[in-house]
Short mmCIF file of C-alpha atoms in Angstrom, two decimals:
data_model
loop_
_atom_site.label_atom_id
_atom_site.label_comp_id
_atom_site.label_asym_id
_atom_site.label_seq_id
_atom_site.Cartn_x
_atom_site.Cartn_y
_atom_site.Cartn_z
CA UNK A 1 91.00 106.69 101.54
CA UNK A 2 91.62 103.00 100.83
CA UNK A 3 94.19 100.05 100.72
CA UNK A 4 96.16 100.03 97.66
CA UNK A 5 97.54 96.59 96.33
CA UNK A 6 97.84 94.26 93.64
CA UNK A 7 95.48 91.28 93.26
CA UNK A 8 91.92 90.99 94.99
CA UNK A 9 90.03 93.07 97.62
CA UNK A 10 88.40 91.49 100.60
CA UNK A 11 84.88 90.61 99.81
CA UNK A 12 83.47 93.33 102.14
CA UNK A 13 85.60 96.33 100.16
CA UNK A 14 85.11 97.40 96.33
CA UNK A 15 87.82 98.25 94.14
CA UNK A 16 88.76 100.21 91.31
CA UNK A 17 91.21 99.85 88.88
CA UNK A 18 93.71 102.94 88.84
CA UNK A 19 96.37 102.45 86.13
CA UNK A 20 98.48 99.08 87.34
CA UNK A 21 96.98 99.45 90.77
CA UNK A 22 93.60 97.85 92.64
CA UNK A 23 92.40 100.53 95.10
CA UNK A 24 90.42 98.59 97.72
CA UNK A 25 87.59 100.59 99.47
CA UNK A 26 84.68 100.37 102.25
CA UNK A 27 81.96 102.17 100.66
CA UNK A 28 80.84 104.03 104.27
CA UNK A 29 83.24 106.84 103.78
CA UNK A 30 82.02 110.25 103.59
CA UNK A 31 83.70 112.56 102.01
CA UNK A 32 84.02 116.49 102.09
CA UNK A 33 85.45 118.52 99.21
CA UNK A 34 85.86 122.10 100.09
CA UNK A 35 85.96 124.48 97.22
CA UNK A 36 88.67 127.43 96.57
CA UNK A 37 88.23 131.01 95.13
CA UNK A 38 84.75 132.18 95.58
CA UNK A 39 83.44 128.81 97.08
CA UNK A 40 81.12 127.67 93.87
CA UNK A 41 79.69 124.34 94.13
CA UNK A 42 79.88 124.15 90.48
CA UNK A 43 83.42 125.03 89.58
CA UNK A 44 86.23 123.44 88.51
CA UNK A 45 86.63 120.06 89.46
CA UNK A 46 84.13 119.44 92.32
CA UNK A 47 81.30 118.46 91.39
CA UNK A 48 82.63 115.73 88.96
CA UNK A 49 84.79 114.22 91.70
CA UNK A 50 81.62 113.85 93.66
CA UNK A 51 80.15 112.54 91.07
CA UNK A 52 82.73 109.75 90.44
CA UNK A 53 83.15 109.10 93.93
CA UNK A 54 79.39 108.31 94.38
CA UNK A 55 79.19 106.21 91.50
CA UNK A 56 82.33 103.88 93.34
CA UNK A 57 80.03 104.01 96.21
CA UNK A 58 81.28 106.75 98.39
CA UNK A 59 79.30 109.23 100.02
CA UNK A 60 80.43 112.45 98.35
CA UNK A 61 79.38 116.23 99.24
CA UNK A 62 80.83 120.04 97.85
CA UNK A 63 80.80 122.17 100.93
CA UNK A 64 80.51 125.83 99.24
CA UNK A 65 82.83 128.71 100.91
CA UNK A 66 79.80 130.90 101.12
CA UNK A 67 82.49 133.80 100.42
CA UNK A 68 83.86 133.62 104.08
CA UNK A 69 87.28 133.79 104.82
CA UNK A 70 88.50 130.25 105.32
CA UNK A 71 88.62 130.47 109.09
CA UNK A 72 84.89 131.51 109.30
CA UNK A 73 83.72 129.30 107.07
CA UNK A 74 86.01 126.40 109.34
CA UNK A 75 84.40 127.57 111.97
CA UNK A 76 80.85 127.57 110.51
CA UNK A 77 81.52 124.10 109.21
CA UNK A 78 82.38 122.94 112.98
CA UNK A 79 79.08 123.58 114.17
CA UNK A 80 76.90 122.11 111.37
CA UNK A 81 78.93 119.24 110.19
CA UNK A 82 80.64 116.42 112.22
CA UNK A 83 84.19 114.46 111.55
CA UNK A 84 84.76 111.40 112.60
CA UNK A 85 87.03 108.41 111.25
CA UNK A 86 85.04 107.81 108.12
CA UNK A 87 85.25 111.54 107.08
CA UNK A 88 87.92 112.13 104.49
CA UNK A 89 88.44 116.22 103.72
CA UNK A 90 89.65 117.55 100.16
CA UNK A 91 90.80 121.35 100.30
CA UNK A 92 91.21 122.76 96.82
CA UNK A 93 92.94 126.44 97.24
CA UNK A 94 91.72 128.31 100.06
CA UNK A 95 89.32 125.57 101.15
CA UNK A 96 92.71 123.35 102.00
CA UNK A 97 93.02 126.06 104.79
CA UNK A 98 89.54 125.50 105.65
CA UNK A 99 89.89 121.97 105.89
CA UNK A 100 93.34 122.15 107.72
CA UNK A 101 90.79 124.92 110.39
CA UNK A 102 88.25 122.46 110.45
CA UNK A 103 90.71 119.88 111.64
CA UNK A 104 92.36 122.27 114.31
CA UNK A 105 89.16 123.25 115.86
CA UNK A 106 87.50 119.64 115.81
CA UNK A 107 90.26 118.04 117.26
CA UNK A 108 88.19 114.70 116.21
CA UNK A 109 90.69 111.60 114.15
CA UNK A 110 89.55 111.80 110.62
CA UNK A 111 90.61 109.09 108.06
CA UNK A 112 92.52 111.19 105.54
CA UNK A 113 92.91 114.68 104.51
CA UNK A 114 93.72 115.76 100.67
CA UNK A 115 95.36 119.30 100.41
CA UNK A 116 94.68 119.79 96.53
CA UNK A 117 97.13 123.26 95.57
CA UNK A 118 96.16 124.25 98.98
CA UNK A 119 97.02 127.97 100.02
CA UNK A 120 100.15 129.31 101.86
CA UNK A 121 100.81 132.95 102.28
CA UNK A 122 104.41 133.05 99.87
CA UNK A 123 102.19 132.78 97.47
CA UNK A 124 100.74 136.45 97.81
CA UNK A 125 104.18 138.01 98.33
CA UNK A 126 104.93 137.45 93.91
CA UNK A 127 103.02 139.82 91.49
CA UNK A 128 100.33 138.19 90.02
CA UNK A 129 98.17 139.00 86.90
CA UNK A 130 98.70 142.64 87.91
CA UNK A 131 96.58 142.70 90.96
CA UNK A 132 99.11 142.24 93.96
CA UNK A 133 98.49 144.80 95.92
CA UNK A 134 94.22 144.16 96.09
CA UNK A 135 95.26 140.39 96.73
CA UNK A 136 97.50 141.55 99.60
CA UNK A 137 94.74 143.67 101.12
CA UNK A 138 92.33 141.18 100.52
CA UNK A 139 93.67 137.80 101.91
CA UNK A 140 97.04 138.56 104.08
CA UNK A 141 95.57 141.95 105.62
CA UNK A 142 92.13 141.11 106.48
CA UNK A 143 92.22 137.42 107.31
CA UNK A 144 93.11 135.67 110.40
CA UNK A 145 96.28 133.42 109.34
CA UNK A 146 96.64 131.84 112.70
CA UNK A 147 96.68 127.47 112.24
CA UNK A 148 98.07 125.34 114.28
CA UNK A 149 99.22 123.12 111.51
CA UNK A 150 100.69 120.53 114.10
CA UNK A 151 97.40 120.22 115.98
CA UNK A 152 95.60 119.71 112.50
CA UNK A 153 98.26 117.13 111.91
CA UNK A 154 97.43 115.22 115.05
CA UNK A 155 94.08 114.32 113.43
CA UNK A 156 94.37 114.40 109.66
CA UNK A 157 94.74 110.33 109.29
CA UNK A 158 95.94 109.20 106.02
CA UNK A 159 96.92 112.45 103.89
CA UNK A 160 98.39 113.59 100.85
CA UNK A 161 99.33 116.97 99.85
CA UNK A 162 98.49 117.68 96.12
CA UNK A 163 100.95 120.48 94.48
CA UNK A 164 101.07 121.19 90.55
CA UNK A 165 104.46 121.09 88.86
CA UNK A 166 105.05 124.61 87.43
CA UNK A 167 108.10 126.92 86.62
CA UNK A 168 106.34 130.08 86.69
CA UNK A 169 107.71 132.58 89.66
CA UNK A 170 104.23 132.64 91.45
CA UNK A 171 104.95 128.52 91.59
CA UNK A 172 108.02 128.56 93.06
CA UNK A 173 106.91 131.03 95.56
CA UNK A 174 104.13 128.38 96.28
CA UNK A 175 106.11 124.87 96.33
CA UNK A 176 107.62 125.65 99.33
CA UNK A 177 104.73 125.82 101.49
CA UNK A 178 103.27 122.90 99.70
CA UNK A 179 106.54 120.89 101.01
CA UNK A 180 105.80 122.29 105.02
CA UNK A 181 102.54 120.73 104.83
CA UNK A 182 104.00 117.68 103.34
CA UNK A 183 106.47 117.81 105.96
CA UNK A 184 104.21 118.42 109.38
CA UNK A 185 101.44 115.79 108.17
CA UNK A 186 103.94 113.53 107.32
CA UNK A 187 102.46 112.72 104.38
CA UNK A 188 103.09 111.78 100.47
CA UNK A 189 103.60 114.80 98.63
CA UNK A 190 101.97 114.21 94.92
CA UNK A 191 103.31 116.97 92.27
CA UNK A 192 102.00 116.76 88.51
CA UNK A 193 100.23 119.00 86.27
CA UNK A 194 96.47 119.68 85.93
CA UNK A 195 94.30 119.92 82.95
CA UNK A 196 94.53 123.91 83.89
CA UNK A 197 96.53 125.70 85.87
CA UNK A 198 95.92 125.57 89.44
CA UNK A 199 93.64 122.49 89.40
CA UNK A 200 90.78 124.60 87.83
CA UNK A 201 89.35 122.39 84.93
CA UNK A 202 85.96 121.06 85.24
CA UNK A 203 87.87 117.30 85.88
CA UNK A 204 90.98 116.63 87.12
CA UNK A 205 91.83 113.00 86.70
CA UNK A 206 94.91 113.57 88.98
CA UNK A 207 92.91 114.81 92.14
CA UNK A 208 90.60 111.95 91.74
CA UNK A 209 93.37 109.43 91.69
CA UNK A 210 94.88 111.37 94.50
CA UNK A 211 91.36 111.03 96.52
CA UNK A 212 91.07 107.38 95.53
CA UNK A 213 95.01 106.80 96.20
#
């Protein structure tokens, strides 16, 4: 999203102190942070990274799911919202495949893209709180998994892929998908732990250092 250094920013950018950094800023990006799960503007995390990012001057919007799969709601997205260089896209969960849609089907330069946990099918293939075989029938079975993760990666400027650091089976089943998207967007892969599992707390200081980063 902006230039990270030591010392000043330019006198048309703003900066923000982020541990021993100075992240330097134009205030005329927009950014879009598209929700996981069942698409609530109101959980987790998103509406308090809006929030900060509006108060450093960004413009800052949660696009809810609207309980579509992610490739509808990609596809809804297209047609009502546009992208352009000053757009920066945060995909928490499911809405990371959104985003990564949106990008495919837009085929418009963006300036970064922010994969927060995003989705990848391993992750269905591991028991999970008991309730495999509905999540199976539910997300692999009736959704349309077709991306063209290199075309997204044409367009997805300066990205990071976010992926919490966790031992737990389900995890490790994850990780590896995390490290393809890494990998194809040639990007910096961040891995840390959230305030709850999965990047579901109401804040998340590490997504909003990831954003700002």
């Amino acid at each position: 999203v902006g230039s990270i250094l030591r010392g000043q920013c330019r006198k048309n950018e703003l900066s923000w102190q982020v541990e021993n950094w100075t992240v330097c800023y134009t205030v005329d990006m927009q950014v879009f942070i598209l929700p996981g799960g069942n698409g609530r503007n109101d959980g987790h995390w998103y509406t308090w990274v809006a929030r900060e990012l509006r108060r450093r001057g960004f413009s800052a919007q949660v696009l809810g799911q609207n309980k579509l799969s992610p490739f509808k709601r990609a596809q809804q997205l297209r047609n009502r919202c546009s992208l352009d260089r000053e757009t920066v896209l945060v995909g928490h969960s499911f809405g990371g495949l959104t985003a990564l849609k949106w990008l495919e089907l837009a085929s418009q330069p963006i300036a970064g893209l922010i994969l927060v946990d995003a989705s990848v099918k391993a992750m269905f293939e591991v028991p999970q709180l008991g309730k495999v075989e509905k999540i199976r029938q539910r997300y692999l079975h009736s959704w349309n998994w077709k991306l063209d993760l290199r075309r997204a990666a044409k367009y997805a400027g300066r990205s990071a892929v976010l992926s919490e650091h966790r031992t737990e089976k389900s995890y490790l089943a994850w990780k590896p998908g995390q490290q393809t998207f890494a990998r194809v967007l040639r990007c910096r892969l961040v891995s840390g732990l959230g305030k709850k599992q999965h990047f579901t707390a109401k804040q998340e200081p590490l997504v909003l250092r990831t954003v700002l980063h």
